PDB file of C-alpha atoms in Angstrom:
ATOM      1  CA  UNK E   1      75.418 119.359 100.751  1.00  0.00           C
ATOM      2  CA  UNK E   2      77.224 120.826 103.700  1.00  0.00           C
ATOM      3  CA  UNK E   3      80.952 120.946 103.052  1.00  0.00           C
ATOM      4  CA  UNK E   4      84.186 121.509 104.827  1.00  0.00           C
ATOM      5  CA  UNK E   5      87.074 122.177 102.456  1.00  0.00           C
ATOM      6  CA  UNK E   6      90.527 121.287 103.713  1.00  0.00           C
ATOM      7  CA  UNK E   7      93.956 122.107 102.306  1.00  0.00           C
ATOM      8  CA  UNK E   8      96.608 121.097 101.544  1.00  0.00           C
ATOM      9  CA  UNK E   9      96.046 117.429 100.791  1.00  0.00           C
ATOM     10  CA  UNK E  10      99.596 116.637 101.843  1.00  0.00           C
ATOM     11  CA  UNK E  11     102.303 118.556 103.662  1.00  0.00           C
ATOM     12  CA  UNK E  12     105.997 117.946 104.278  1.00  0.00           C
ATOM     13  CA  UNK E  13     107.651 119.927 107.057  1.00  0.00           C
ATOM     14  CA  UNK E  14     111.139 119.871 108.496  1.00  0.00           C
ATOM     15  CA  UNK E  15     111.541 118.918 112.147  1.00  0.00           C
ATOM     16  CA  UNK E  16     111.152 122.031 114.264  1.00  0.00           C
ATOM     17  CA  UNK E  17     109.132 123.852 111.632  1.00  0.00           C
ATOM     18  CA  UNK E  18     105.526 125.044 111.706  1.00  0.00           C
ATOM     19  CA  UNK E  19     102.806 122.949 110.077  1.00  0.00           C
ATOM     20  CA  UNK E  20      99.701 124.815 108.943  1.00  0.00           C
ATOM     21  CA  UNK E  21      96.497 123.191 107.735  1.00  0.00           C
ATOM     22  CA  UNK E  22      93.526 125.246 106.603  1.00  0.00           C
ATOM     23  CA  UNK E  23      89.807 124.596 106.482  1.00  0.00           C
ATOM     24  CA  UNK E  24      86.829 126.549 105.215  1.00  0.00           C
ATOM     25  CA  UNK E  25      83.163 125.905 105.845  1.00  0.00           C
ATOM     26  CA  UNK E  26      79.914 127.076 104.304  1.00  0.00           C
ATOM     27  CA  UNK E  27      77.177 126.560 106.875  1.00  0.00           C
ATOM     28  CA  UNK E  28      77.054 129.509 109.269  1.00  0.00           C
ATOM     29  CA  UNK E  29      75.063 127.376 111.705  1.00  0.00           C
ATOM     30  CA  UNK E  30      78.182 125.336 112.505  1.00  0.00           C
ATOM     31  CA  UNK E  31      79.325 126.133 116.025  1.00  0.00           C
ATOM     32  CA  UNK E  32      81.815 123.422 116.898  1.00  0.00           C
ATOM     33  CA  UNK E  33      85.081 122.850 115.036  1.00  0.00           C
ATOM     34  CA  UNK E  34      87.257 119.912 116.067  1.00  0.00           C
ATOM     35  CA  UNK E  35      90.452 118.539 114.617  1.00  0.00           C
ATOM     36  CA  UNK E  36      91.088 114.814 114.571  1.00  0.00           C
ATOM     37  CA  UNK E  37      94.485 113.123 114.260  1.00  0.00           C
ATOM     38  CA  UNK E  38      94.852 109.702 112.661  1.00  0.00           C
ATOM     39  CA  UNK E  39      97.957 107.522 112.722  1.00  0.00           C
ATOM     40  CA  UNK E  40      98.346 104.725 110.160  1.00  0.00           C
ATOM     41  CA  UNK E  41      96.243 101.694 111.018  1.00  0.00           C
ATOM     42  CA  UNK E  42      94.342 103.531 113.750  1.00  0.00           C
ATOM     43  CA  UNK E  43      91.059 105.332 114.026  1.00  0.00           C
ATOM     44  CA  UNK E  44      90.938 109.134 114.216  1.00  0.00           C
ATOM     45  CA  UNK E  45      91.222 110.670 117.678  1.00  0.00           C
ATOM     46  CA  UNK E  46      90.147 114.109 118.862  1.00  0.00           C
ATOM     47  CA  UNK E  47      93.127 116.455 119.011  1.00  0.00           C
ATOM     48  CA  UNK E  48      91.712 119.883 119.783  1.00  0.00           C
ATOM     49  CA  UNK E  49      88.452 121.749 119.224  1.00  0.00           C
ATOM     50  CA  UNK E  50      87.167 125.311 119.200  1.00  0.00           C
ATOM     51  CA  UNK E  51      83.865 127.129 119.375  1.00  0.00           C
ATOM     52  CA  UNK E  52      83.318 130.377 117.399  1.00  0.00           C
ATOM     53  CA  UNK E  53      83.150 132.587 120.471  1.00  0.00           C
ATOM     54  CA  UNK E  54      86.966 132.593 120.612  1.00  0.00           C
ATOM     55  CA  UNK E  55      89.479 133.364 117.867  1.00  0.00           C
ATOM     56  CA  UNK E  56      92.245 131.079 119.076  1.00  0.00           C
ATOM     57  CA  UNK E  57      92.745 128.032 121.249  1.00  0.00           C
ATOM     58  CA  UNK E  58      96.103 126.602 122.216  1.00  0.00           C
ATOM     59  CA  UNK E  59      96.967 123.223 123.687  1.00  0.00           C
ATOM     60  CA  UNK E  60     100.684 122.620 123.935  1.00  0.00           C
ATOM     61  CA  UNK E  61     102.198 122.844 120.458  1.00  0.00           C
ATOM     62  CA  UNK E  62      98.775 122.750 118.759  1.00  0.00           C
ATOM     63  CA  UNK E  63      96.791 125.931 118.070  1.00  0.00           C
ATOM     64  CA  UNK E  64      93.477 126.469 116.315  1.00  0.00           C
ATOM     65  CA  UNK E  65      92.928 129.895 114.769  1.00  0.00           C
ATOM     66  CA  UNK E  66      89.347 130.781 113.915  1.00  0.00           C
ATOM     67  CA  UNK E  67      88.077 133.540 111.594  1.00  0.00           C
ATOM     68  CA  UNK E  68      84.304 133.670 111.847  1.00  0.00           C
ATOM     69  CA  UNK E  69      83.786 136.375 109.232  1.00  0.00           C
ATOM     70  CA  UNK E  70      85.828 134.465 106.657  1.00  0.00           C
ATOM     71  CA  UNK E  71      84.331 131.120 107.727  1.00  0.00           C
ATOM     72  CA  UNK E  72      87.815 129.673 108.007  1.00  0.00           C
ATOM     73  CA  UNK E  73      89.816 127.919 110.670  1.00  0.00           C
ATOM     74  CA  UNK E  74      93.297 126.494 110.755  1.00  0.00           C
ATOM     75  CA  UNK E  75      95.526 124.183 112.739  1.00  0.00           C
ATOM     76  CA  UNK E  76      99.067 125.261 113.545  1.00  0.00           C
ATOM     77  CA  UNK E  77     101.580 122.755 114.860  1.00  0.00           C
ATOM     78  CA  UNK E  78     104.581 124.527 116.328  1.00  0.00           C
ATOM     79  CA  UNK E  79     108.009 122.853 116.591  1.00  0.00           C
ATOM     80  CA  UNK E  80     106.757 119.959 114.451  1.00  0.00           C
ATOM     81  CA  UNK E  81     108.164 116.552 115.370  1.00  0.00           C
ATOM     82  CA  UNK E  82     108.413 113.279 113.427  1.00  0.00           C
ATOM     83  CA  UNK E  83     105.885 111.842 115.875  1.00  0.00           C
ATOM     84  CA  UNK E  84     103.354 114.364 114.555  1.00  0.00           C
ATOM     85  CA  UNK E  85     103.404 112.598 111.177  1.00  0.00           C
ATOM     86  CA  UNK E  86      99.778 111.570 110.695  1.00  0.00           C
ATOM     87  CA  UNK E  87      96.653 112.480 108.779  1.00  0.00           C
ATOM     88  CA  UNK E  88      94.715 115.418 110.174  1.00  0.00           C
ATOM     89  CA  UNK E  89      91.013 115.985 109.624  1.00  0.00           C
ATOM     90  CA  UNK E  90      89.143 119.165 110.347  1.00  0.00           C
ATOM     91  CA  UNK E  91      85.430 118.913 111.018  1.00  0.00           C
ATOM     92  CA  UNK E  92      82.426 121.057 111.765  1.00  0.00           C
ATOM     93  CA  UNK E  93      79.124 120.491 113.507  1.00  0.00           C
ATOM     94  CA  UNK E  94      76.021 122.222 114.690  1.00  0.00           C
ATOM     95  CA  UNK E  95      75.581 121.422 118.363  1.00  0.00           C
ATOM     96  CA  UNK E  96      71.948 122.414 118.617  1.00  0.00           C
ATOM     97  CA  UNK E  97      68.970 120.171 119.193  1.00  0.00           C
ATOM     98  CA  UNK E  98      68.635 117.398 116.657  1.00  0.00           C
ATOM     99  CA  UNK E  99      72.239 117.553 115.509  1.00  0.00           C
ATOM    100  CA  UNK E 100      74.315 114.427 115.684  1.00  0.00           C
ATOM    101  CA  UNK E 101      76.665 114.641 112.728  1.00  0.00           C
ATOM    102  CA  UNK E 102      80.168 115.873 112.137  1.00  0.00           C
ATOM    103  CA  UNK E 103      81.089 116.988 108.621  1.00  0.00           C
ATOM    104  CA  UNK E 104      84.719 116.131 107.932  1.00  0.00           C
ATOM    105  CA  UNK E 105      87.251 117.630 105.566  1.00  0.00           C
ATOM    106  CA  UNK E 106      89.117 115.277 103.236  1.00  0.00           C
ATOM    107  CA  UNK E 107      92.217 115.169 105.381  1.00  0.00           C
ATOM    108  CA  UNK E 108      95.823 116.329 105.228  1.00  0.00           C
ATOM    109  CA  UNK E 109      98.690 113.867 105.356  1.00  0.00           C
ATOM    110  CA  UNK E 110     101.510 115.474 107.317  1.00  0.00           C
ATOM    111  CA  UNK E 111     105.055 114.147 107.097  1.00  0.00           C
ATOM    112  CA  UNK E 112     107.648 115.669 109.413  1.00  0.00           C
ATOM    113  CA  UNK E 113     111.153 114.842 108.249  1.00  0.00           C
ATOM    114  CA  UNK E 114     114.224 114.917 110.515  1.00  0.00           C
TER     115      UNK E 114
ATOM    116  CA  UNK L   1      87.953 100.277 129.281  1.00  0.00           C
ATOM    117  CA  UNK L   2      88.217  98.906 125.754  1.00  0.00           C
ATOM    118  CA  UNK L   3      86.421 101.884 124.147  1.00  0.00           C
ATOM    119  CA  UNK L   4      85.093 101.041 120.686  1.00  0.00           C
ATOM    120  CA  UNK L   5      85.882  97.541 119.405  1.00  0.00           C
ATOM    121  CA  UNK L   6      85.460  96.530 115.777  1.00  0.00           C
ATOM    122  CA  UNK L   7      85.683  93.086 114.223  1.00  0.00           C
ATOM    123  CA  UNK L   8      86.987  91.821 111.909  1.00  0.00           C
ATOM    124  CA  UNK L   9      90.063  93.964 111.247  1.00  0.00           C
ATOM    125  CA  UNK L  10      90.455  92.631 107.725  1.00  0.00           C
ATOM    126  CA  UNK L  11      88.123  90.800 105.364  1.00  0.00           C
ATOM    127  CA  UNK L  12      88.104  89.890 101.696  1.00  0.00           C
ATOM    128  CA  UNK L  13      84.713  89.309 100.082  1.00  0.00           C
ATOM    129  CA  UNK L  14      83.639  88.143  96.671  1.00  0.00           C
ATOM    130  CA  UNK L  15      81.129  90.202  94.714  1.00  0.00           C
ATOM    131  CA  UNK L  16      77.599  89.389  95.845  1.00  0.00           C
ATOM    132  CA  UNK L  17      78.566  87.969  99.227  1.00  0.00           C
ATOM    133  CA  UNK L  18      77.164  89.387 102.414  1.00  0.00           C
ATOM    134  CA  UNK L  19      78.761  90.078 105.757  1.00  0.00           C
ATOM    135  CA  UNK L  20      78.362  91.963 109.000  1.00  0.00           C
ATOM    136  CA  UNK L  21      80.904  94.285 110.557  1.00  0.00           C
ATOM    137  CA  UNK L  22      80.608  94.190 114.315  1.00  0.00           C
ATOM    138  CA  UNK L  23      80.969  97.211 116.603  1.00  0.00           C
ATOM    139  CA  UNK L  24      80.631  97.357 120.362  1.00  0.00           C
ATOM    140  CA  UNK L  25      81.368 100.104 122.867  1.00  0.00           C
ATOM    141  CA  UNK L  26      81.641  99.922 126.643  1.00  0.00           C
ATOM    142  CA  UNK L  27      81.370 103.639 127.452  1.00  0.00           C
ATOM    143  CA  UNK L  28      77.555 103.715 127.701  1.00  0.00           C
ATOM    144  CA  UNK L  29      77.451 106.209 124.831  1.00  0.00           C
ATOM    145  CA  UNK L  30      74.065 106.980 123.371  1.00  0.00           C
ATOM    146  CA  UNK L  31      75.201 107.854 119.878  1.00  0.00           C
ATOM    147  CA  UNK L  32      76.930 105.495 117.477  1.00  0.00           C
ATOM    148  CA  UNK L  33      78.104 105.965 113.894  1.00  0.00           C
ATOM    149  CA  UNK L  34      79.490 104.100 110.923  1.00  0.00           C
ATOM    150  CA  UNK L  35      81.897 105.908 108.598  1.00  0.00           C
ATOM    151  CA  UNK L  36      83.769 104.759 105.547  1.00  0.00           C
ATOM    152  CA  UNK L  37      87.160 106.170 104.653  1.00  0.00           C
ATOM    153  CA  UNK L  38      88.485 106.138 101.127  1.00  0.00           C
ATOM    154  CA  UNK L  39      91.913 107.542 100.134  1.00  0.00           C
ATOM    155  CA  UNK L  40      91.780 111.313  99.711  1.00  0.00           C
ATOM    156  CA  UNK L  41      88.053 111.403 100.428  1.00  0.00           C
ATOM    157  CA  UNK L  42      87.905 111.860 104.161  1.00  0.00           C
ATOM    158  CA  UNK L  43      85.238 110.231 106.296  1.00  0.00           C
ATOM    159  CA  UNK L  44      81.750 109.734 104.949  1.00  0.00           C
ATOM    160  CA  UNK L  45      78.882 108.932 107.306  1.00  0.00           C
ATOM    161  CA  UNK L  46      76.965 105.782 106.375  1.00  0.00           C
ATOM    162  CA  UNK L  47      74.448 105.397 109.216  1.00  0.00           C
ATOM    163  CA  UNK L  48      74.077 106.639 112.744  1.00  0.00           C
ATOM    164  CA  UNK L  49      72.007 105.832 115.810  1.00  0.00           C
ATOM    165  CA  UNK L  50      70.931 108.068 118.673  1.00  0.00           C
ATOM    166  CA  UNK L  51      69.919 105.188 120.920  1.00  0.00           C
ATOM    167  CA  UNK L  52      68.747 101.603 121.022  1.00  0.00           C
ATOM    168  CA  UNK L  53      66.065 101.001 118.410  1.00  0.00           C
ATOM    169  CA  UNK L  54      66.709 104.270 116.556  1.00  0.00           C
ATOM    170  CA  UNK L  55      68.798 104.501 113.402  1.00  0.00           C
ATOM    171  CA  UNK L  56      69.022 106.945 110.518  1.00  0.00           C
ATOM    172  CA  UNK L  57      70.791 107.310 107.181  1.00  0.00           C
ATOM    173  CA  UNK L  58      73.916 109.348 106.750  1.00  0.00           C
ATOM    174  CA  UNK L  59      75.494 110.639 103.562  1.00  0.00           C
ATOM    175  CA  UNK L  60      76.232 107.291 101.835  1.00  0.00           C
ATOM    176  CA  UNK L  61      73.754 104.625 103.083  1.00  0.00           C
ATOM    177  CA  UNK L  62      73.136 102.716  99.839  1.00  0.00           C
ATOM    178  CA  UNK L  63      74.179  99.063 100.021  1.00  0.00           C
ATOM    179  CA  UNK L  64      74.274  98.970 103.808  1.00  0.00           C
ATOM    180  CA  UNK L  65      71.935  98.235 106.685  1.00  0.00           C
ATOM    181  CA  UNK L  66      72.221  98.701 110.430  1.00  0.00           C
ATOM    182  CA  UNK L  67      70.402  97.774 113.602  1.00  0.00           C
ATOM    183  CA  UNK L  68      70.730  98.894 117.209  1.00  0.00           C
ATOM    184  CA  UNK L  69      69.127  96.464 119.600  1.00  0.00           C
ATOM    185  CA  UNK L  70      71.326  97.417 122.563  1.00  0.00           C
ATOM    186  CA  UNK L  71      73.211 100.509 123.693  1.00  0.00           C
ATOM    187  CA  UNK L  72      76.518  98.689 123.265  1.00  0.00           C
ATOM    188  CA  UNK L  73      76.236  97.171 119.781  1.00  0.00           C
ATOM    189  CA  UNK L  74      75.824  98.701 116.323  1.00  0.00           C
ATOM    190  CA  UNK L  75      76.490  96.172 113.549  1.00  0.00           C
ATOM    191  CA  UNK L  76      76.788  97.190 109.893  1.00  0.00           C
ATOM    192  CA  UNK L  77      75.554  94.739 107.274  1.00  0.00           C
ATOM    193  CA  UNK L  78      76.528  94.548 103.630  1.00  0.00           C
ATOM    194  CA  UNK L  79      73.951  92.474 101.763  1.00  0.00           C
ATOM    195  CA  UNK L  80      75.381  92.220  98.225  1.00  0.00           C
ATOM    196  CA  UNK L  81      79.017  93.227  98.301  1.00  0.00           C
ATOM    197  CA  UNK L  82      80.242  95.324  95.375  1.00  0.00           C
ATOM    198  CA  UNK L  83      83.775  96.505  94.481  1.00  0.00           C
ATOM    199  CA  UNK L  84      82.647 100.087  95.284  1.00  0.00           C
ATOM    200  CA  UNK L  85      82.334  99.010  98.921  1.00  0.00           C
ATOM    201  CA  UNK L  86      86.061  98.325  99.171  1.00  0.00           C
ATOM    202  CA  UNK L  87      87.042 100.712 101.935  1.00  0.00           C
ATOM    203  CA  UNK L  88      88.096 101.081 105.521  1.00  0.00           C
ATOM    204  CA  UNK L  89      85.111 101.211 107.849  1.00  0.00           C
ATOM    205  CA  UNK L  90      85.162 102.993 111.171  1.00  0.00           C
ATOM    206  CA  UNK L  91      82.644 102.713 113.945  1.00  0.00           C
ATOM    207  CA  UNK L  92      82.443 105.575 116.439  1.00  0.00           C
ATOM    208  CA  UNK L  93      80.433 106.550 119.476  1.00  0.00           C
ATOM    209  CA  UNK L  94      79.771 109.720 121.426  1.00  0.00           C
ATOM    210  CA  UNK L  95      78.088 110.615 124.690  1.00  0.00           C
ATOM    211  CA  UNK L  96      74.823 112.443 125.219  1.00  0.00           C
ATOM    212  CA  UNK L  97      75.053 116.126 124.378  1.00  0.00           C
ATOM    213  CA  UNK L  98      76.223 118.253 127.269  1.00  0.00           C
ATOM    214  CA  UNK L  99      78.730 115.780 128.638  1.00  0.00           C
ATOM    215  CA  UNK L 100      82.479 115.756 128.104  1.00  0.00           C
ATOM    216  CA  UNK L 101      83.063 119.063 126.380  1.00  0.00           C
ATOM    217  CA  UNK L 102      81.392 118.939 123.003  1.00  0.00           C
ATOM    218  CA  UNK L 103      79.139 116.123 124.140  1.00  0.00           C
ATOM    219  CA  UNK L 104      77.518 114.397 121.223  1.00  0.00           C
ATOM    220  CA  UNK L 105      80.144 115.763 118.873  1.00  0.00           C
ATOM    221  CA  UNK L 106      83.155 114.262 120.652  1.00  0.00           C
ATOM    222  CA  UNK L 107      83.616 110.992 118.812  1.00  0.00           C
ATOM    223  CA  UNK L 108      85.605 107.980 119.951  1.00  0.00           C
ATOM    224  CA  UNK L 109      86.574 105.825 116.977  1.00  0.00           C
ATOM    225  CA  UNK L 110      87.378 102.164 116.723  1.00  0.00           C
ATOM    226  CA  UNK L 111      90.556 100.936 115.001  1.00  0.00           C
ATOM    227  CA  UNK L 112      88.786 100.221 111.721  1.00  0.00           C
ATOM    228  CA  UNK L 113      87.867  97.259 109.522  1.00  0.00           C
ATOM    229  CA  UNK L 114      89.536  97.010 106.127  1.00  0.00           C
ATOM    230  CA  UNK L 115      87.203  95.416 103.587  1.00  0.00           C
ATOM    231  CA  UNK L 116      88.173  94.361 100.078  1.00  0.00           C
ATOM    232  CA  UNK L 117      85.565  93.205  97.581  1.00  0.00           C
ATOM    233  CA  UNK L 118      86.914  91.277  94.593  1.00  0.00           C
TER     234      UNK L 118
END
């Protein structure tokens, strides 16, 4: 069973602080690592993604750090805001021929308090 | 564009009843998926389809059936509802590989259908 392990399960951060969510994967064939953001009552939506040929990708306040040798990747949210309060899922996929599935982590519920 | 539309949003079933969750997308995506989401368990893939007439099992297919007669529609059927099927169900779609960044791996999700089986 291919797995993506995500931690922590829940996270409380003060407004303006840094939120960090970590994920680890097992299958070295994975070559696409997205993060999805889900607000209550909504479906998940793609937030940011990275491929293993780079060690970091930044989009605004959101940064993915990727460590290929450790098979780990993490999401950093800088200057966290109450509007960032949501559940975050990491995922991994193999983008080669015949691959159609994302493997998701169990999710992290982030609460940013004023 | 509406994206991915799921109906119903909420449904309560009695044990043994059957029902169909509807999913339609207007983005001309080839790939469609059904996930279930349980608290603290993430998203588990039930079934997926790579095009009209082609479906395959995901991680947790037992108790469910799907069909894909058109590109737009991918209904999920529960034949004999059980309490273990109480969950939130998400339909998703993605384009052919090579388009839009990650291609087939860039999923657009619907808003979900919350099902309770009593």
